[in-house]
Amino acid sequence: AQTVTQSQPEMSVQEAETVTLSCTYDTSESDYYLFWYKQPPSRQMILVIRQEAYKQQNATENRFSVNFQKAAKSFSLKISDSQLGDAAMYFCAFTSGTYKYIFGTGTRLKVLA
Amino acid sequence: NAGVTQTPKFQVLKTGQSMTLQCAQDMNHEYMSWYRQDPGMGLRLIHYSVGAGITDQGEVPNGYNVSRSTTEDFPLRLLSAAPSQTSVYFCASSNLGRKRSHEQYFGPGTRLTVT
């Protein structure tokens, strides 16, 4: 069975510093997609970044970047220059294109002023 | 574009009552899905649909029914509500075209409490 594991229930970071959120997954598929979603207190799910497994280059979106290690089945999210607005729950998600998406249990990120 | 809309935003039910959570999208997406979010458990897939007339079960389908008569709408029915169905429910949609991004667009969620 495919699984997604986020082993950090909560993380804290000082404003303007860098933080890395961890995600590991398990699959026997070779072609799949990985996502990081942000859920602020408003409850809205917002896509932060997306990675296709066939692409070796790590995805980057402004201050957000991933470290995708396919062999290790690891997909961590790095947030640079953290801002107060980055405080939220972050979910790692996986799909292999079978129409089913698997989400991790989430990491709550606190940003300290 | 309104994106994905869900109604109601909040609902309180008594055990045994039935209700329908509404979901609509205006992006002409073929794929639609329902999730429940519980503390410490992330989002779990209840049911999904890849087009009008086609639905399938996800990870936690028991106690829920769905149907898809149009591309735009994907209602979720609770047949006989139980306290274990107290949760936040999200609807999401995605395109399945040739340039499929696999990204899901989420509605704002419905907080359901069953007493």
PDB file of C-alpha atoms in Angstrom:
ATOM      1  CA  ALA A   1       0.000   0.000   0.000  1.00  0.00           C
ATOM      2  CA  GLN A   2       1.118   3.530  -0.690  1.00  0.00           C
ATOM      3  CA  THR A   3       1.798   5.659   2.373  1.00  0.00           C
ATOM      4  CA  VAL A   4       2.921   9.200   3.180  1.00  0.00           C
ATOM      5  CA  THR A   5       4.646   9.961   6.480  1.00  0.00           C
ATOM      6  CA  GLN A   6       5.260  13.331   8.061  1.00  0.00           C
ATOM      7  CA  SER A   7       7.219  12.654  11.230  1.00  0.00           C
ATOM      8  CA  GLN A   8       7.229  16.234  12.578  1.00  0.00           C
ATOM      9  CA  PRO A   9       3.854  17.106  14.140  1.00  0.00           C
ATOM     10  CA  GLU A  10       5.065  20.634  14.908  1.00  0.00           C
ATOM     11  CA  MET A  11       7.977  22.869  13.936  1.00  0.00           C
ATOM     12  CA  SER A  12       9.005  26.390  14.900  1.00  0.00           C
ATOM     13  CA  VAL A  13      11.134  28.902  13.024  1.00  0.00           C
ATOM     14  CA  GLN A  14      12.258  32.448  13.686  1.00  0.00           C
ATOM     15  CA  GLU A  15      11.045  35.059  11.252  1.00  0.00           C
ATOM     16  CA  ALA A  16      13.514  35.472   8.330  1.00  0.00           C
ATOM     17  CA  GLU A  17      15.149  32.096   9.073  1.00  0.00           C
ATOM     18  CA  THR A  18      14.979  28.873   7.047  1.00  0.00           C
ATOM     19  CA  VAL A  19      13.045  25.748   7.999  1.00  0.00           C
ATOM     20  CA  THR A  20      12.754  22.310   6.428  1.00  0.00           C
ATOM     21  CA  LEU A  21       9.668  20.101   6.729  1.00  0.00           C
ATOM     22  CA  SER A  22      10.138  16.373   6.163  1.00  0.00           C
ATOM     23  CA  CYS A  23       8.037  13.931   4.173  1.00  0.00           C
ATOM     24  CA  THR A  24       8.702  10.330   3.224  1.00  0.00           C
ATOM     25  CA  TYR A  25       6.530   8.088   1.107  1.00  0.00           C
ATOM     26  CA  ASP A  26       6.333   4.494   0.054  1.00  0.00           C
ATOM     27  CA  THR A  27       5.326   3.262  -3.381  1.00  0.00           C
ATOM     28  CA  SER A  28       6.306   0.672  -5.938  1.00  0.00           C
ATOM     29  CA  GLU A  29       5.309   2.975  -8.798  1.00  0.00           C
ATOM     30  CA  SER A  30       7.959   4.707 -10.887  1.00  0.00           C
ATOM     31  CA  ASP A  31       5.756   7.524 -12.178  1.00  0.00           C
ATOM     32  CA  TYR A  32       3.997   9.697  -9.620  1.00  0.00           C
ATOM     33  CA  TYR A  33       3.436  13.225  -8.364  1.00  0.00           C
ATOM     34  CA  LEU A  34       4.168  14.828  -5.023  1.00  0.00           C
ATOM     35  CA  PHE A  35       2.679  17.974  -3.527  1.00  0.00           C
ATOM     36  CA  TRP A  36       2.975  20.263  -0.547  1.00  0.00           C
ATOM     37  CA  TYR A  37      -0.250  21.969   0.513  1.00  0.00           C
ATOM     38  CA  LYS A  38      -0.576  24.782   3.037  1.00  0.00           C
ATOM     39  CA  GLN A  39      -3.629  25.091   5.288  1.00  0.00           C
ATOM     40  CA  PRO A  40      -3.785  28.412   7.178  1.00  0.00           C
ATOM     41  CA  PRO A  41      -6.275  29.019  10.007  1.00  0.00           C
ATOM     42  CA  SER A  42      -8.870  29.923   7.359  1.00  0.00           C
ATOM     43  CA  ARG A  43      -8.947  26.173   6.564  1.00  0.00           C
ATOM     44  CA  GLN A  44      -8.458  26.724   2.812  1.00  0.00           C
ATOM     45  CA  MET A  45      -6.080  24.201   1.208  1.00  0.00           C
ATOM     46  CA  ILE A  46      -3.505  26.003  -0.942  1.00  0.00           C
ATOM     47  CA  LEU A  47      -1.010  24.307  -3.248  1.00  0.00           C
ATOM     48  CA  VAL A  48       2.539  25.386  -2.395  1.00  0.00           C
ATOM     49  CA  ILE A  49       4.645  23.313  -4.758  1.00  0.00           C
ATOM     50  CA  ARG A  50       4.444  20.264  -7.036  1.00  0.00           C
ATOM     51  CA  GLN A  51       7.056  17.739  -8.181  1.00  0.00           C
ATOM     52  CA  GLU A  52       6.834  15.154 -10.952  1.00  0.00           C
ATOM     53  CA  ALA A  53       8.821  12.017 -10.138  1.00  0.00           C
ATOM     54  CA  TYR A  54      10.301  11.768 -13.640  1.00  0.00           C
ATOM     55  CA  LYS A  55      11.910  15.204 -13.255  1.00  0.00           C
ATOM     56  CA  GLN A  56      15.281  15.097 -11.530  1.00  0.00           C
ATOM     57  CA  GLN A  57      15.351  18.844 -10.993  1.00  0.00           C
ATOM     58  CA  ASN A  58      13.931  19.984  -7.678  1.00  0.00           C
ATOM     59  CA  ALA A  59      10.885  22.239  -7.936  1.00  0.00           C
ATOM     60  CA  THR A  60      11.120  25.840  -6.713  1.00  0.00           C
ATOM     61  CA  GLU A  61       8.448  28.473  -6.154  1.00  0.00           C
ATOM     62  CA  ASN A  62       9.862  31.747  -4.846  1.00  0.00           C
ATOM     63  CA  ARG A  63      10.870  31.129  -1.196  1.00  0.00           C
ATOM     64  CA  PHE A  64       9.686  27.510  -1.316  1.00  0.00           C
ATOM     65  CA  SER A  65      11.812  24.679  -2.663  1.00  0.00           C
ATOM     66  CA  VAL A  66      11.885  20.921  -2.350  1.00  0.00           C
ATOM     67  CA  ASN A  67      14.610  18.354  -1.899  1.00  0.00           C
ATOM     68  CA  PHE A  68      13.335  15.360  -3.866  1.00  0.00           C
ATOM     69  CA  GLN A  69      15.325  12.180  -3.272  1.00  0.00           C
ATOM     70  CA  LYS A  70      13.623   9.513  -5.379  1.00  0.00           C
ATOM     71  CA  ALA A  71      15.781   6.591  -4.290  1.00  0.00           C
ATOM     72  CA  ALA A  72      15.278   7.458  -0.632  1.00  0.00           C
ATOM     73  CA  LYS A  73      11.571   8.242  -1.234  1.00  0.00           C
ATOM     74  CA  SER A  74      11.968  11.572   0.496  1.00  0.00           C
ATOM     75  CA  PHE A  75      10.311  14.891  -0.375  1.00  0.00           C
ATOM     76  CA  SER A  76      11.187  17.696   2.031  1.00  0.00           C
ATOM     77  CA  LEU A  77      10.011  21.308   1.817  1.00  0.00           C
ATOM     78  CA  LYS A  78      12.398  24.171   2.520  1.00  0.00           C
ATOM     79  CA  ILE A  79      10.973  27.577   3.367  1.00  0.00           C
ATOM     80  CA  SER A  80      13.519  30.387   3.148  1.00  0.00           C
ATOM     81  CA  ASP A  81      13.194  33.843   4.726  1.00  0.00           C
ATOM     82  CA  SER A  82      10.209  32.672   6.782  1.00  0.00           C
ATOM     83  CA  GLN A  83       7.376  35.156   7.197  1.00  0.00           C
ATOM     84  CA  LEU A  84       4.579  35.378   9.757  1.00  0.00           C
ATOM     85  CA  GLY A  85       2.131  34.500   6.981  1.00  0.00           C
ATOM     86  CA  ASP A  86       3.843  31.129   6.532  1.00  0.00           C
ATOM     87  CA  ALA A  87       2.398  29.919   9.844  1.00  0.00           C
ATOM     88  CA  ALA A  88       0.009  27.088   8.929  1.00  0.00           C
ATOM     89  CA  MET A  89      -0.458  23.344   8.709  1.00  0.00           C
ATOM     90  CA  TYR A  90       1.551  21.832   5.865  1.00  0.00           C
ATOM     91  CA  PHE A  91       0.492  18.588   4.212  1.00  0.00           C
ATOM     92  CA  CYS A  92       2.557  16.394   1.948  1.00  0.00           C
ATOM     93  CA  ALA A  93       0.510  14.482  -0.653  1.00  0.00           C
ATOM     94  CA  PHE A  94       1.133  11.775  -3.256  1.00  0.00           C
ATOM     95  CA  THR A  95      -0.655  10.432  -6.302  1.00  0.00           C
ATOM     96  CA  SER A  96       0.478   7.870  -8.831  1.00  0.00           C
ATOM     97  CA  GLY A  97      -2.169   8.867 -11.336  1.00  0.00           C
ATOM     98  CA  THR A  98      -4.658   6.201 -10.248  1.00  0.00           C
ATOM     99  CA  TYR A  99      -7.029   8.982  -9.172  1.00  0.00           C
ATOM    100  CA  LYS A 100      -6.341   8.351  -5.494  1.00  0.00           C
ATOM    101  CA  TYR A 101      -4.421  10.886  -3.461  1.00  0.00           C
ATOM    102  CA  ILE A 102      -2.691  10.044  -0.187  1.00  0.00           C
ATOM    103  CA  PHE A 103      -2.038  12.775   2.359  1.00  0.00           C
ATOM    104  CA  GLY A 104       0.333  12.847   5.314  1.00  0.00           C
ATOM    105  CA  THR A 105      -0.842  13.759   8.788  1.00  0.00           C
ATOM    106  CA  GLY A 106       0.538  17.290   8.559  1.00  0.00           C
ATOM    107  CA  THR A 107       3.145  19.489  10.235  1.00  0.00           C
ATOM    108  CA  ARG A 108       2.083  22.591  12.123  1.00  0.00           C
ATOM    109  CA  LEU A 109       4.563  25.395  11.454  1.00  0.00           C
ATOM    110  CA  LYS A 110       4.867  28.249  13.928  1.00  0.00           C
ATOM    111  CA  VAL A 111       6.736  31.390  12.931  1.00  0.00           C
ATOM    112  CA  LEU A 112       8.195  33.359  15.829  1.00  0.00           C
ATOM    113  CA  ALA A 113       8.544  37.138  15.560  1.00  0.00           C
TER     114      ALA A 113
ATOM    115  CA  ASN B   1     -14.402  31.858 -11.746  1.00  0.00           C
ATOM    116  CA  ALA B   2     -15.791  30.828  -8.364  1.00  0.00           C
ATOM    117  CA  GLY B   3     -13.573  27.712  -8.385  1.00  0.00           C
ATOM    118  CA  VAL B   4     -14.843  24.998  -6.032  1.00  0.00           C
ATOM    119  CA  THR B   5     -17.761  25.944  -3.810  1.00  0.00           C
ATOM    120  CA  GLN B   6     -19.211  23.995  -0.890  1.00  0.00           C
ATOM    121  CA  THR B   7     -22.403  24.473   1.094  1.00  0.00           C
ATOM    122  CA  PRO B   8     -23.087  24.672   3.934  1.00  0.00           C
ATOM    123  CA  LYS B   9     -19.979  25.952   5.740  1.00  0.00           C
ATOM    124  CA  PHE B  10     -21.186  24.633   9.095  1.00  0.00           C
ATOM    125  CA  GLN B  11     -23.793  22.019  10.031  1.00  0.00           C
ATOM    126  CA  VAL B  12     -24.984  20.341  13.211  1.00  0.00           C
ATOM    127  CA  LEU B  13     -26.903  17.067  12.922  1.00  0.00           C
ATOM    128  CA  LYS B  14     -28.466  14.694  15.388  1.00  0.00           C
ATOM    129  CA  THR B  15     -27.504  11.026  15.261  1.00  0.00           C
ATOM    130  CA  GLY B  16     -29.575   9.230  12.650  1.00  0.00           C
ATOM    131  CA  GLN B  17     -30.385  12.294  10.556  1.00  0.00           C
ATOM    132  CA  SER B  18     -29.483  12.429   6.896  1.00  0.00           C
ATOM    133  CA  MET B  19     -28.134  15.307   4.873  1.00  0.00           C
ATOM    134  CA  THR B  20     -26.348  16.228   1.665  1.00  0.00           C
ATOM    135  CA  LEU B  21     -23.178  18.266   1.444  1.00  0.00           C
ATOM    136  CA  GLN B  22     -23.108  20.186  -1.807  1.00  0.00           C
ATOM    137  CA  CYS B  23     -20.050  20.693  -4.010  1.00  0.00           C
ATOM    138  CA  ALA B  24     -19.836  22.502  -7.340  1.00  0.00           C
ATOM    139  CA  GLN B  25     -17.000  23.586  -9.609  1.00  0.00           C
ATOM    140  CA  ASP B  26     -16.991  25.864 -12.642  1.00  0.00           C
ATOM    141  CA  MET B  27     -13.630  24.854 -14.138  1.00  0.00           C
ATOM    142  CA  ASN B  28     -14.993  22.001 -16.273  1.00  0.00           C
ATOM    143  CA  HIS B  29     -12.867  19.520 -14.326  1.00  0.00           C
ATOM    144  CA  GLU B  30     -13.545  15.856 -14.944  1.00  0.00           C
ATOM    145  CA  TYR B  31     -12.171  14.696 -11.590  1.00  0.00           C
ATOM    146  CA  MET B  32     -13.903  15.491  -8.306  1.00  0.00           C
ATOM    147  CA  SER B  33     -13.349  14.061  -4.862  1.00  0.00           C
ATOM    148  CA  TRP B  34     -14.459  14.220  -1.234  1.00  0.00           C
ATOM    149  CA  TYR B  35     -12.164  14.092   1.803  1.00  0.00           C
ATOM    150  CA  ARG B  36     -12.634  14.196   5.514  1.00  0.00           C
ATOM    151  CA  GLN B  37     -10.093  15.850   7.778  1.00  0.00           C
ATOM    152  CA  ASP B  38      -9.737  14.713  11.357  1.00  0.00           C
ATOM    153  CA  PRO B  39      -7.164  15.924  13.909  1.00  0.00           C
ATOM    154  CA  GLY B  40      -3.873  14.064  13.576  1.00  0.00           C
ATOM    155  CA  MET B  41      -5.038  12.073  10.540  1.00  0.00           C
ATOM    156  CA  GLY B  42      -4.602  14.405   7.595  1.00  0.00           C
ATOM    157  CA  LEU B  43      -7.094  14.193   4.733  1.00  0.00           C
ATOM    158  CA  ARG B  44      -8.632  10.850   3.875  1.00  0.00           C
ATOM    159  CA  LEU B  45     -10.359  10.142   0.565  1.00  0.00           C
ATOM    160  CA  ILE B  46     -14.041   9.190   0.860  1.00  0.00           C
ATOM    161  CA  HIS B  47     -15.227   8.930  -2.765  1.00  0.00           C
ATOM    162  CA  TYR B  48     -14.118  10.250  -6.100  1.00  0.00           C
ATOM    163  CA  SER B  49     -15.432  10.624  -9.656  1.00  0.00           C
ATOM    164  CA  VAL B  50     -13.670  10.822 -13.009  1.00  0.00           C
ATOM    165  CA  GLY B  51     -16.686  12.066 -14.916  1.00  0.00           C
ATOM    166  CA  ALA B  52     -20.460  12.262 -15.002  1.00  0.00           C
ATOM    167  CA  GLY B  53     -21.953   8.893 -14.127  1.00  0.00           C
ATOM    168  CA  ILE B  54     -18.660   7.443 -12.843  1.00  0.00           C
ATOM    169  CA  THR B  55     -17.855   7.209  -9.135  1.00  0.00           C
ATOM    170  CA  ASP B  56     -15.577   5.021  -7.029  1.00  0.00           C
ATOM    171  CA  GLN B  57     -14.713   4.462  -3.397  1.00  0.00           C
ATOM    172  CA  GLY B  58     -11.762   5.916  -1.598  1.00  0.00           C
ATOM    173  CA  GLU B  59     -10.178   4.964   1.703  1.00  0.00           C
ATOM    174  CA  VAL B  60     -13.153   5.615   4.034  1.00  0.00           C
ATOM    175  CA  PRO B  61     -16.418   5.250   2.046  1.00  0.00           C
ATOM    176  CA  ASN B  62     -18.669   3.614   4.656  1.00  0.00           C
ATOM    177  CA  GLY B  63     -21.687   5.707   5.644  1.00  0.00           C
ATOM    178  CA  TYR B  64     -21.427   7.989   2.611  1.00  0.00           C
ATOM    179  CA  ASN B  65     -23.012   7.961  -0.842  1.00  0.00           C
ATOM    180  CA  VAL B  66     -22.173  10.010  -3.902  1.00  0.00           C
ATOM    181  CA  SER B  67     -23.510  10.501  -7.406  1.00  0.00           C
ATOM    182  CA  ARG B  68     -22.317  12.559 -10.360  1.00  0.00           C
ATOM    183  CA  SER B  69     -25.093  13.506 -12.769  1.00  0.00           C
ATOM    184  CA  THR B  70     -23.296  16.576 -14.175  1.00  0.00           C
ATOM    185  CA  THR B  71     -19.677  17.625 -14.620  1.00  0.00           C
ATOM    186  CA  GLU B  72     -20.194  20.558 -12.247  1.00  0.00           C
ATOM    187  CA  ASP B  73     -21.792  18.932  -9.199  1.00  0.00           C
ATOM    188  CA  PHE B  74     -20.680  16.170  -6.844  1.00  0.00           C
ATOM    189  CA  PRO B  75     -22.893  15.933  -3.731  1.00  0.00           C
ATOM    190  CA  LEU B  76     -21.975  13.823  -0.711  1.00  0.00           C
ATOM    191  CA  ARG B  77     -24.841  12.164   1.172  1.00  0.00           C
ATOM    192  CA  LEU B  78     -24.774  11.019   4.776  1.00  0.00           C
ATOM    193  CA  LEU B  79     -27.515   8.416   5.036  1.00  0.00           C
ATOM    194  CA  SER B  80     -27.734   8.107   8.827  1.00  0.00           C
ATOM    195  CA  ALA B  81     -25.323  10.422  10.618  1.00  0.00           C
ATOM    196  CA  ALA B  82     -23.160   9.052  13.428  1.00  0.00           C
ATOM    197  CA  PRO B  83     -20.920  10.912  15.911  1.00  0.00           C
ATOM    198  CA  SER B  84     -17.904   9.271  14.192  1.00  0.00           C
ATOM    199  CA  GLN B  85     -18.748  11.365  11.125  1.00  0.00           C
ATOM    200  CA  THR B  86     -18.022  14.597  12.987  1.00  0.00           C
ATOM    201  CA  SER B  87     -15.275  16.094  10.848  1.00  0.00           C
ATOM    202  CA  VAL B  88     -14.334  18.771   8.342  1.00  0.00           C
ATOM    203  CA  TYR B  89     -15.245  17.779   4.794  1.00  0.00           C
ATOM    204  CA  PHE B  90     -13.438  19.023   1.719  1.00  0.00           C
ATOM    205  CA  CYS B  91     -14.417  18.751  -1.909  1.00  0.00           C
ATOM    206  CA  ALA B  92     -11.705  19.009  -4.569  1.00  0.00           C
ATOM    207  CA  SER B  93     -11.464  18.930  -8.350  1.00  0.00           C
ATOM    208  CA  SER B  94      -8.799  18.425 -10.975  1.00  0.00           C
ATOM    209  CA  ASN B  95      -8.546  18.280 -14.738  1.00  0.00           C
ATOM    210  CA  LEU B  96      -7.838  14.974 -16.514  1.00  0.00           C
ATOM    211  CA  GLY B  97      -6.913  16.381 -19.894  1.00  0.00           C
ATOM    212  CA  ARG B  98      -3.790  15.773 -21.925  1.00  0.00           C
ATOM    213  CA  LYS B  99      -1.916  18.460 -19.989  1.00  0.00           C
ATOM    214  CA  ARG B 100      -3.101  17.162 -16.644  1.00  0.00           C
ATOM    215  CA  SER B 101      -1.274  18.826 -13.777  1.00  0.00           C
ATOM    216  CA  HIS B 102      -2.623  16.424 -11.124  1.00  0.00           C
ATOM    217  CA  GLU B 103      -3.093  19.476  -8.913  1.00  0.00           C
ATOM    218  CA  GLN B 104      -6.319  19.455  -6.936  1.00  0.00           C
ATOM    219  CA  TYR B 105      -8.318  22.617  -6.285  1.00  0.00           C
ATOM    220  CA  PHE B 106     -10.095  22.568  -2.937  1.00  0.00           C
ATOM    221  CA  GLY B 107     -13.336  24.070  -1.701  1.00  0.00           C
ATOM    222  CA  PRO B 108     -13.476  25.983   1.612  1.00  0.00           C
ATOM    223  CA  GLY B 109     -14.675  22.986   3.599  1.00  0.00           C
ATOM    224  CA  THR B 110     -17.760  22.104   5.663  1.00  0.00           C
ATOM    225  CA  ARG B 111     -17.496  21.614   9.411  1.00  0.00           C
ATOM    226  CA  LEU B 112     -19.994  18.931  10.427  1.00  0.00           C
ATOM    227  CA  THR B 113     -20.867  18.078  14.008  1.00  0.00           C
ATOM    228  CA  VAL B 114     -23.028  15.054  14.818  1.00  0.00           C
ATOM    229  CA  THR B 115     -24.460  14.975  18.355  1.00  0.00           C
TER     230      THR B 115
END
